[in-house]
PDB file of C-alpha atoms in Angstrom:
ATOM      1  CA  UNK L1422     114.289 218.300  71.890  1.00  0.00           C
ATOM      2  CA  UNK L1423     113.828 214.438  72.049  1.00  0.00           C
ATOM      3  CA  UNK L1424     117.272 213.939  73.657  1.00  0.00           C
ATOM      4  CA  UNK L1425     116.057 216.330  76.405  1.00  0.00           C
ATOM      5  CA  UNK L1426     112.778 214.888  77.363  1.00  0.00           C
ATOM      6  CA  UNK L1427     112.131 212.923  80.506  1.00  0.00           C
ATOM      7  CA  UNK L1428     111.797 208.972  79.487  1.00  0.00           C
ATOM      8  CA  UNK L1429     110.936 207.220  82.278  1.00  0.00           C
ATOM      9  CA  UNK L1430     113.375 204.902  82.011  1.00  0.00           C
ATOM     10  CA  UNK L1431     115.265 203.859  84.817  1.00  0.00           C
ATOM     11  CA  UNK L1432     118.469 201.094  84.330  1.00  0.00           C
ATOM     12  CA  UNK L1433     118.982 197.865  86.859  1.00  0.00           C
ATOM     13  CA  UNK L1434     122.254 197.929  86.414  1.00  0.00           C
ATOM     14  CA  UNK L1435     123.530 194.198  86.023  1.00  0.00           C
ATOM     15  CA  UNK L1436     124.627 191.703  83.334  1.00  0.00           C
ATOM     16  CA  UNK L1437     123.072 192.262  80.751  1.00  0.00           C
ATOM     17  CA  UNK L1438     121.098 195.353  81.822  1.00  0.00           C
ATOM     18  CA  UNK L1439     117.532 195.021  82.620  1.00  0.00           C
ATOM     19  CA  UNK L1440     115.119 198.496  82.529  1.00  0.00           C
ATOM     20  CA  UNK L1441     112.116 199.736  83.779  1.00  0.00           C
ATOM     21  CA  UNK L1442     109.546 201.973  82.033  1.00  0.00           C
ATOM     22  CA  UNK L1443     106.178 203.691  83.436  1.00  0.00           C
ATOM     23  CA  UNK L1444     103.738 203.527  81.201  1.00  0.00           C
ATOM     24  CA  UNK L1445     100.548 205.375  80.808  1.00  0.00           C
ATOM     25  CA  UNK L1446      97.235 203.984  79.731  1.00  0.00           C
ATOM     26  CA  UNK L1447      96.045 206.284  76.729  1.00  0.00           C
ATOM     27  CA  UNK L1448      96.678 205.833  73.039  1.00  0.00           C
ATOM     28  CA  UNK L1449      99.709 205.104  72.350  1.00  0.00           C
ATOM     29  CA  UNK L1450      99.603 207.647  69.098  1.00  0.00           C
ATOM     30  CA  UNK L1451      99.203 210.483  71.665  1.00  0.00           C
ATOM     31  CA  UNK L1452     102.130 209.559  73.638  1.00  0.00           C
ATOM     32  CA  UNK L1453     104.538 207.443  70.788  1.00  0.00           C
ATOM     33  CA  UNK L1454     106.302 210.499  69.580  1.00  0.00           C
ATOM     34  CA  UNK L1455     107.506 211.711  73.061  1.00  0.00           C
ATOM     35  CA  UNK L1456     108.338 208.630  74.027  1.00  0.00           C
ATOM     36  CA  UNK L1457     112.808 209.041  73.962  1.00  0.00           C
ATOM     37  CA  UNK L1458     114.510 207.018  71.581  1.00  0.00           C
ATOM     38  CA  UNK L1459     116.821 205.597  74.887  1.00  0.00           C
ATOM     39  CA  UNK L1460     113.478 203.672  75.866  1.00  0.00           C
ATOM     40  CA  UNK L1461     112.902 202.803  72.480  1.00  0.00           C
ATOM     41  CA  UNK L1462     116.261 201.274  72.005  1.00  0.00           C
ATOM     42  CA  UNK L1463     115.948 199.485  75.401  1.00  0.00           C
ATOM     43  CA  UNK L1464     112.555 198.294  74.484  1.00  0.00           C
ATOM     44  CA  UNK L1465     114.499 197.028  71.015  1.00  0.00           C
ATOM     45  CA  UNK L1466     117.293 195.282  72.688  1.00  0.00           C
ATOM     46  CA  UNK L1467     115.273 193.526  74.944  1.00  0.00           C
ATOM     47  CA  UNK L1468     114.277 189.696  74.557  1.00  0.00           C
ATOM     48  CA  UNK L1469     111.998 189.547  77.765  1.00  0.00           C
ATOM     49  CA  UNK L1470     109.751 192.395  78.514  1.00  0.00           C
ATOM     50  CA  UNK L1471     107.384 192.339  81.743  1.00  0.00           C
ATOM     51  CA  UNK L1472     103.826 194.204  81.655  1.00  0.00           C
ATOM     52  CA  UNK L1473     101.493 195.562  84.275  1.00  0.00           C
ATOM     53  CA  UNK L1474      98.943 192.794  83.509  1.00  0.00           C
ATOM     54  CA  UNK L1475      99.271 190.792  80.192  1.00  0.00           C
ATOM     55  CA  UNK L1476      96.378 192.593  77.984  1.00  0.00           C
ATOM     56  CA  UNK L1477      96.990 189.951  75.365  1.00  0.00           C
ATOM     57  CA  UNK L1478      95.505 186.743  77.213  1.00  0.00           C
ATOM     58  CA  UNK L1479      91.662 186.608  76.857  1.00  0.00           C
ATOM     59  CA  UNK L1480      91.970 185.526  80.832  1.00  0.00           C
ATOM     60  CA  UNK L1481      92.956 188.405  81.803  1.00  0.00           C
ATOM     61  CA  UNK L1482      90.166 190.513  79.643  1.00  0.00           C
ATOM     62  CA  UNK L1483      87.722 188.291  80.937  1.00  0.00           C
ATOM     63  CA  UNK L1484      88.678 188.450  84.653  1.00  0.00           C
ATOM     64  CA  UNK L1485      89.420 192.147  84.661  1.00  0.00           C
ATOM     65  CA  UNK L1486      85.098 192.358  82.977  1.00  0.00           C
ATOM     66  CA  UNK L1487      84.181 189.814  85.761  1.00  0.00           C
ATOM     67  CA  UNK L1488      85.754 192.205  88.661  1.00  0.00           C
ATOM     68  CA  UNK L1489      84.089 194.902  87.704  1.00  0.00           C
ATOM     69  CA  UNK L1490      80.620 193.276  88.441  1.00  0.00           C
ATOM     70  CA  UNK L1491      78.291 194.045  91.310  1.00  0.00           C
ATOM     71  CA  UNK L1492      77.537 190.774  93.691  1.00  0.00           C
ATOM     72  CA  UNK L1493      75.106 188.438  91.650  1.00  0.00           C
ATOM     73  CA  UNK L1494      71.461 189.572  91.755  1.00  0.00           C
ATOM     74  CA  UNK L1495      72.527 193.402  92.658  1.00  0.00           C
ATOM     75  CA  UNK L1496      72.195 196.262  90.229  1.00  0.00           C
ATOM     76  CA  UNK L1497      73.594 199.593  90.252  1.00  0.00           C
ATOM     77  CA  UNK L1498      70.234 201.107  90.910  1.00  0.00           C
ATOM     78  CA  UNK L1499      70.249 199.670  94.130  1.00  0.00           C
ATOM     79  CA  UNK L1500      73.322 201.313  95.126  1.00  0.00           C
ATOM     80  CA  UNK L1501      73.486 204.556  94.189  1.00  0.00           C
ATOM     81  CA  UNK L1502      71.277 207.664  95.044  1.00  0.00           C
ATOM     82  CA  UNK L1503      68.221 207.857  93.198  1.00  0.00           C
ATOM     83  CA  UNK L1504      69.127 211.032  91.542  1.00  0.00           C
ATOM     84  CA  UNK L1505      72.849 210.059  90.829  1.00  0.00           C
ATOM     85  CA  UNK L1506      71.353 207.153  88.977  1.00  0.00           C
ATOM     86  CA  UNK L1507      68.845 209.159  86.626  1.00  0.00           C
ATOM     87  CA  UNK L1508      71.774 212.049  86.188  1.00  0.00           C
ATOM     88  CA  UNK L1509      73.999 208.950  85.058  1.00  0.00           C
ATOM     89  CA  UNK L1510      71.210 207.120  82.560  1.00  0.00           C
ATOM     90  CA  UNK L1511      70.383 210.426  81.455  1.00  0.00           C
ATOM     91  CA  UNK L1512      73.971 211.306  80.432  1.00  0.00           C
ATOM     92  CA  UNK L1513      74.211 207.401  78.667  1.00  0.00           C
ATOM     93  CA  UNK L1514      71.448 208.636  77.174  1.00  0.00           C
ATOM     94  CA  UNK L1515      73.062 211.575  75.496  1.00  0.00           C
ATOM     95  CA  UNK L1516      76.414 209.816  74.849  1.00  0.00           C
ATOM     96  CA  UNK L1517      75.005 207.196  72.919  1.00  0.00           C
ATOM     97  CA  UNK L1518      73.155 209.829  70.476  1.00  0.00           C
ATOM     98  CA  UNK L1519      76.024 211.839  70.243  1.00  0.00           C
ATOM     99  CA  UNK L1520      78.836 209.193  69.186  1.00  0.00           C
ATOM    100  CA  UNK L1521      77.547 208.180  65.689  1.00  0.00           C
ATOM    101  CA  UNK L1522      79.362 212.634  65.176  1.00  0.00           C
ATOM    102  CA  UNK L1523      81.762 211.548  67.297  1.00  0.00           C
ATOM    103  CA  UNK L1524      83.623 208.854  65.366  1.00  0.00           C
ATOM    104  CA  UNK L1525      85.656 209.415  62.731  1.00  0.00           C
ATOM    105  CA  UNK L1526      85.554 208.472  59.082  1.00  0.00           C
ATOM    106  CA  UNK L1527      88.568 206.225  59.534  1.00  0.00           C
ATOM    107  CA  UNK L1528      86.905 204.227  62.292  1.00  0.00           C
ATOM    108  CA  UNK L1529      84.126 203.794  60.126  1.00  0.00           C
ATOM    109  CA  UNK L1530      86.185 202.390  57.338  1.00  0.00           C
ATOM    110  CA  UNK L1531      87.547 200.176  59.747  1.00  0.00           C
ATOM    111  CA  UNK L1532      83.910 198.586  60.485  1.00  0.00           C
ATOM    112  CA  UNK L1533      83.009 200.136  63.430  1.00  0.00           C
ATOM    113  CA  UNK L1534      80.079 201.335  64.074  1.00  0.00           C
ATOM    114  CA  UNK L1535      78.422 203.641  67.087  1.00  0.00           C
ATOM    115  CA  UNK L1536      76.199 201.097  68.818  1.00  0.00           C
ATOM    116  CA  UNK L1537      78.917 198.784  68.821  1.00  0.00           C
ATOM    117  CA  UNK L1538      81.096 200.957  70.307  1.00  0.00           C
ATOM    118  CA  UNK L1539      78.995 202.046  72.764  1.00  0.00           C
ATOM    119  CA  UNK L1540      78.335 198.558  73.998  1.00  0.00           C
ATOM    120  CA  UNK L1541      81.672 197.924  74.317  1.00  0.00           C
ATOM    121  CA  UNK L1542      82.723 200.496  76.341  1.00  0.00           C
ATOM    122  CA  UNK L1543      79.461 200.892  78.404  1.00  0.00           C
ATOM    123  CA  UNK L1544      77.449 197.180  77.618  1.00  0.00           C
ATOM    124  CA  UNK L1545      76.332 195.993  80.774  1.00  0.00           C
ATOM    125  CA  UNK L1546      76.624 199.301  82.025  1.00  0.00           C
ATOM    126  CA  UNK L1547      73.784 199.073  84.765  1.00  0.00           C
ATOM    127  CA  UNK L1548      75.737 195.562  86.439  1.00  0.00           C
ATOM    128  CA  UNK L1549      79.028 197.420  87.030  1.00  0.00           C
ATOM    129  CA  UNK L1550      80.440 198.342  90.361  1.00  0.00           C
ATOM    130  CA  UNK L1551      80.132 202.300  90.580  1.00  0.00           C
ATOM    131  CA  UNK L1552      84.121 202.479  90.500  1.00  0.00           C
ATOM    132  CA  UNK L1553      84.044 201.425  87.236  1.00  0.00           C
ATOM    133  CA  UNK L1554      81.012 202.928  86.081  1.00  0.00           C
ATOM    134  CA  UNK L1555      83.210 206.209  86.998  1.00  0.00           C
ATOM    135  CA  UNK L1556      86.185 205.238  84.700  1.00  0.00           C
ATOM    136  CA  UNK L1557      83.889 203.962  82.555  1.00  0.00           C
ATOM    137  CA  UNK L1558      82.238 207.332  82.218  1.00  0.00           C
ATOM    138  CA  UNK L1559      85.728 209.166  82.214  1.00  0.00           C
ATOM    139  CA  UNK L1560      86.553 207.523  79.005  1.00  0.00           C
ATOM    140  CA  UNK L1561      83.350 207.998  77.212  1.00  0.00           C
ATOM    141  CA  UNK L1562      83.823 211.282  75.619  1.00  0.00           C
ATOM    142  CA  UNK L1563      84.402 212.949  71.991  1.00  0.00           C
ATOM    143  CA  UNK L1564      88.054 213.050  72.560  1.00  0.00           C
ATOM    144  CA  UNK L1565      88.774 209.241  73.857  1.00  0.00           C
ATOM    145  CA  UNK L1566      85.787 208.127  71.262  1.00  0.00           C
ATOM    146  CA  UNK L1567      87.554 209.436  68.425  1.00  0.00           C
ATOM    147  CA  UNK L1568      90.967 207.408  69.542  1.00  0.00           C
ATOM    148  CA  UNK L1569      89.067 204.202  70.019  1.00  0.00           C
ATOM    149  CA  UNK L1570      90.654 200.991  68.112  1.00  0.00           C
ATOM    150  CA  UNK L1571      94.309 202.355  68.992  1.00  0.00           C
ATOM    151  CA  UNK L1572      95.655 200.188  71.263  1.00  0.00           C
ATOM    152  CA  UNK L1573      96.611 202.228  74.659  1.00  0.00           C
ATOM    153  CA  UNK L1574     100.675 202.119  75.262  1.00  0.00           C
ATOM    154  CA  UNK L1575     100.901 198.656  77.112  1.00  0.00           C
ATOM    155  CA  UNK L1576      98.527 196.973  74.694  1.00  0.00           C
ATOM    156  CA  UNK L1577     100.715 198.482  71.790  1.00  0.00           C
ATOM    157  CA  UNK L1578     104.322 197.152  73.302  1.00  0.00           C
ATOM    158  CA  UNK L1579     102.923 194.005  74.173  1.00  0.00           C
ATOM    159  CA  UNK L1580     101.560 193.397  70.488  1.00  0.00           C
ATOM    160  CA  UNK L1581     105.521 194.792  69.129  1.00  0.00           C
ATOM    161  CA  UNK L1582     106.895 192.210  71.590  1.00  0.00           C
ATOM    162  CA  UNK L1583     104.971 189.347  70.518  1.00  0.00           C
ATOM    163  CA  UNK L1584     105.478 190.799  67.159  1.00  0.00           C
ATOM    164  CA  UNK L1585     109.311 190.506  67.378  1.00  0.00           C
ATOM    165  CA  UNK L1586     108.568 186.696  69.228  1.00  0.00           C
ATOM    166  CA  UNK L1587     110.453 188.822  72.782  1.00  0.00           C
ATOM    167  CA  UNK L1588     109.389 186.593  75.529  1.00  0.00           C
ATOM    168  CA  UNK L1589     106.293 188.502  77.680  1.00  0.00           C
ATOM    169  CA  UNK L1590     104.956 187.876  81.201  1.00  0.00           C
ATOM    170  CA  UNK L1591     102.952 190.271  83.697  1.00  0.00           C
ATOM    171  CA  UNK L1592     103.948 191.438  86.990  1.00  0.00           C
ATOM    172  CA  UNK L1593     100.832 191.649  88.529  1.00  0.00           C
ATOM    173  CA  UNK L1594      97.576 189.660  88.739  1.00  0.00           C
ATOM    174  CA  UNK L1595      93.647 191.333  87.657  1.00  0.00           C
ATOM    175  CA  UNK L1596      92.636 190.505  91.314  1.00  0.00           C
ATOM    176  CA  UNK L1597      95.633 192.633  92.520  1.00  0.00           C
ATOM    177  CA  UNK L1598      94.655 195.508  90.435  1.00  0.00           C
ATOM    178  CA  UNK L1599      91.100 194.499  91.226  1.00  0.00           C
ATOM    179  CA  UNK L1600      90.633 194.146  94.539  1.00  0.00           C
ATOM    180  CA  UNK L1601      91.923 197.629  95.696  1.00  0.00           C
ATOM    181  CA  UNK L1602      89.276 199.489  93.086  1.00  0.00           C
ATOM    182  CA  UNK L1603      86.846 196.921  94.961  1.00  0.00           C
ATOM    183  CA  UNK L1604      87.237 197.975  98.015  1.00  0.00           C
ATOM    184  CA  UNK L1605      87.221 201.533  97.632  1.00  0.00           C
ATOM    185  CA  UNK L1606      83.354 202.779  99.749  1.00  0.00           C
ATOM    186  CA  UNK L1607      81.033 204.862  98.120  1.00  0.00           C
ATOM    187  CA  UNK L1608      81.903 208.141  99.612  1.00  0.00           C
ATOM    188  CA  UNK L1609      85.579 207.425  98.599  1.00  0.00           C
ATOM    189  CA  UNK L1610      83.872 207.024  94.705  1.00  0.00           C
TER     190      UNK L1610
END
């Protein structure tokens, strides 16, 4: 029952009220319909709402691309393993033939197409930190392909908010989300 689910909504209590809501980061069609109508309704009521990072400022997009970059003039075939390399190219390899059956007809009536795509998500691919190569590579499958061009939770209640003209900021800074991913050592990836 939706009155009985969990919502992840927890209530500063104080004049007026102020909430908090976790968030996750996948489509927000997956997740909308299971999302209580108590967080909904606070989410509603609400004239300033605070995200993780604000995904709607092309600063942010840009600095969060930037961090994931190795050091200028290094290349992630100078960091990893040989083998883990080739495995990982390989694997590119067969993600980028297999998306064209991947994507469905309503993304392709929306314009995109499967080269596109797949520079999007994995452009540039060869300069990234291995961290994010390994997100990177979590995210490139049938299943997350076919959801592509819905915005992920945040994304969506930060387009509603501006939407309904609520007031937005961001709680955190890319470098603070960043920096820890960063500094993570190779064993650790």
């Amino acid at each position: 029952q939706q009155s009985e689910l969990n919502s992840f909504l927890w209530t500063i209590k104080r004049d007026p009220p102020s909430y908090f809501f976790g968030t996750i980061h996948v489509p927000y069609t997956r997740v909308w319909d299971f999302v209580p109508e108590n967080s909904k309704k606070a989410f509603q009521q609400s004239h300033i709402v605070y995200f993780e990072l604000d995904l709607t400022d092309p600063y942010t997009i840009s600095a969060l691309t930037s961090c994931q970059l190795l050091p200028q003039g290094e290349n992630l075939q100078d960091v990893l393993p040989r083998d883990i390399y080739h495995r990982l190219k390989r694997h590119l390899e067969y993600v980028k033939l297999m998306m064209p059956s991947w994507m469905t007809p309503d993304q392709r009536g929306k314009g995109l197409y499967a080269d596109y795509l797949f520079n999007a998500i994995a452009g540039n691919w060869e300069r990234k930190r291995p961290v994010w190569v390994m997100l990177m590579v979590n995210s490139l499958t049938e299943v997350d392909i076919k959801s592509r061009g819905v915005p992920v939770l945040d994304l969506y209640l930060a387009q509603e908010a501006e939407r309904l003209r609520k007031q937005t900021g961001a709680v955190e800074k890319v470098e603070e989300q960043c920096h820890p991913l960063n500094g993570l050592n190779f064993s650790q990836v």
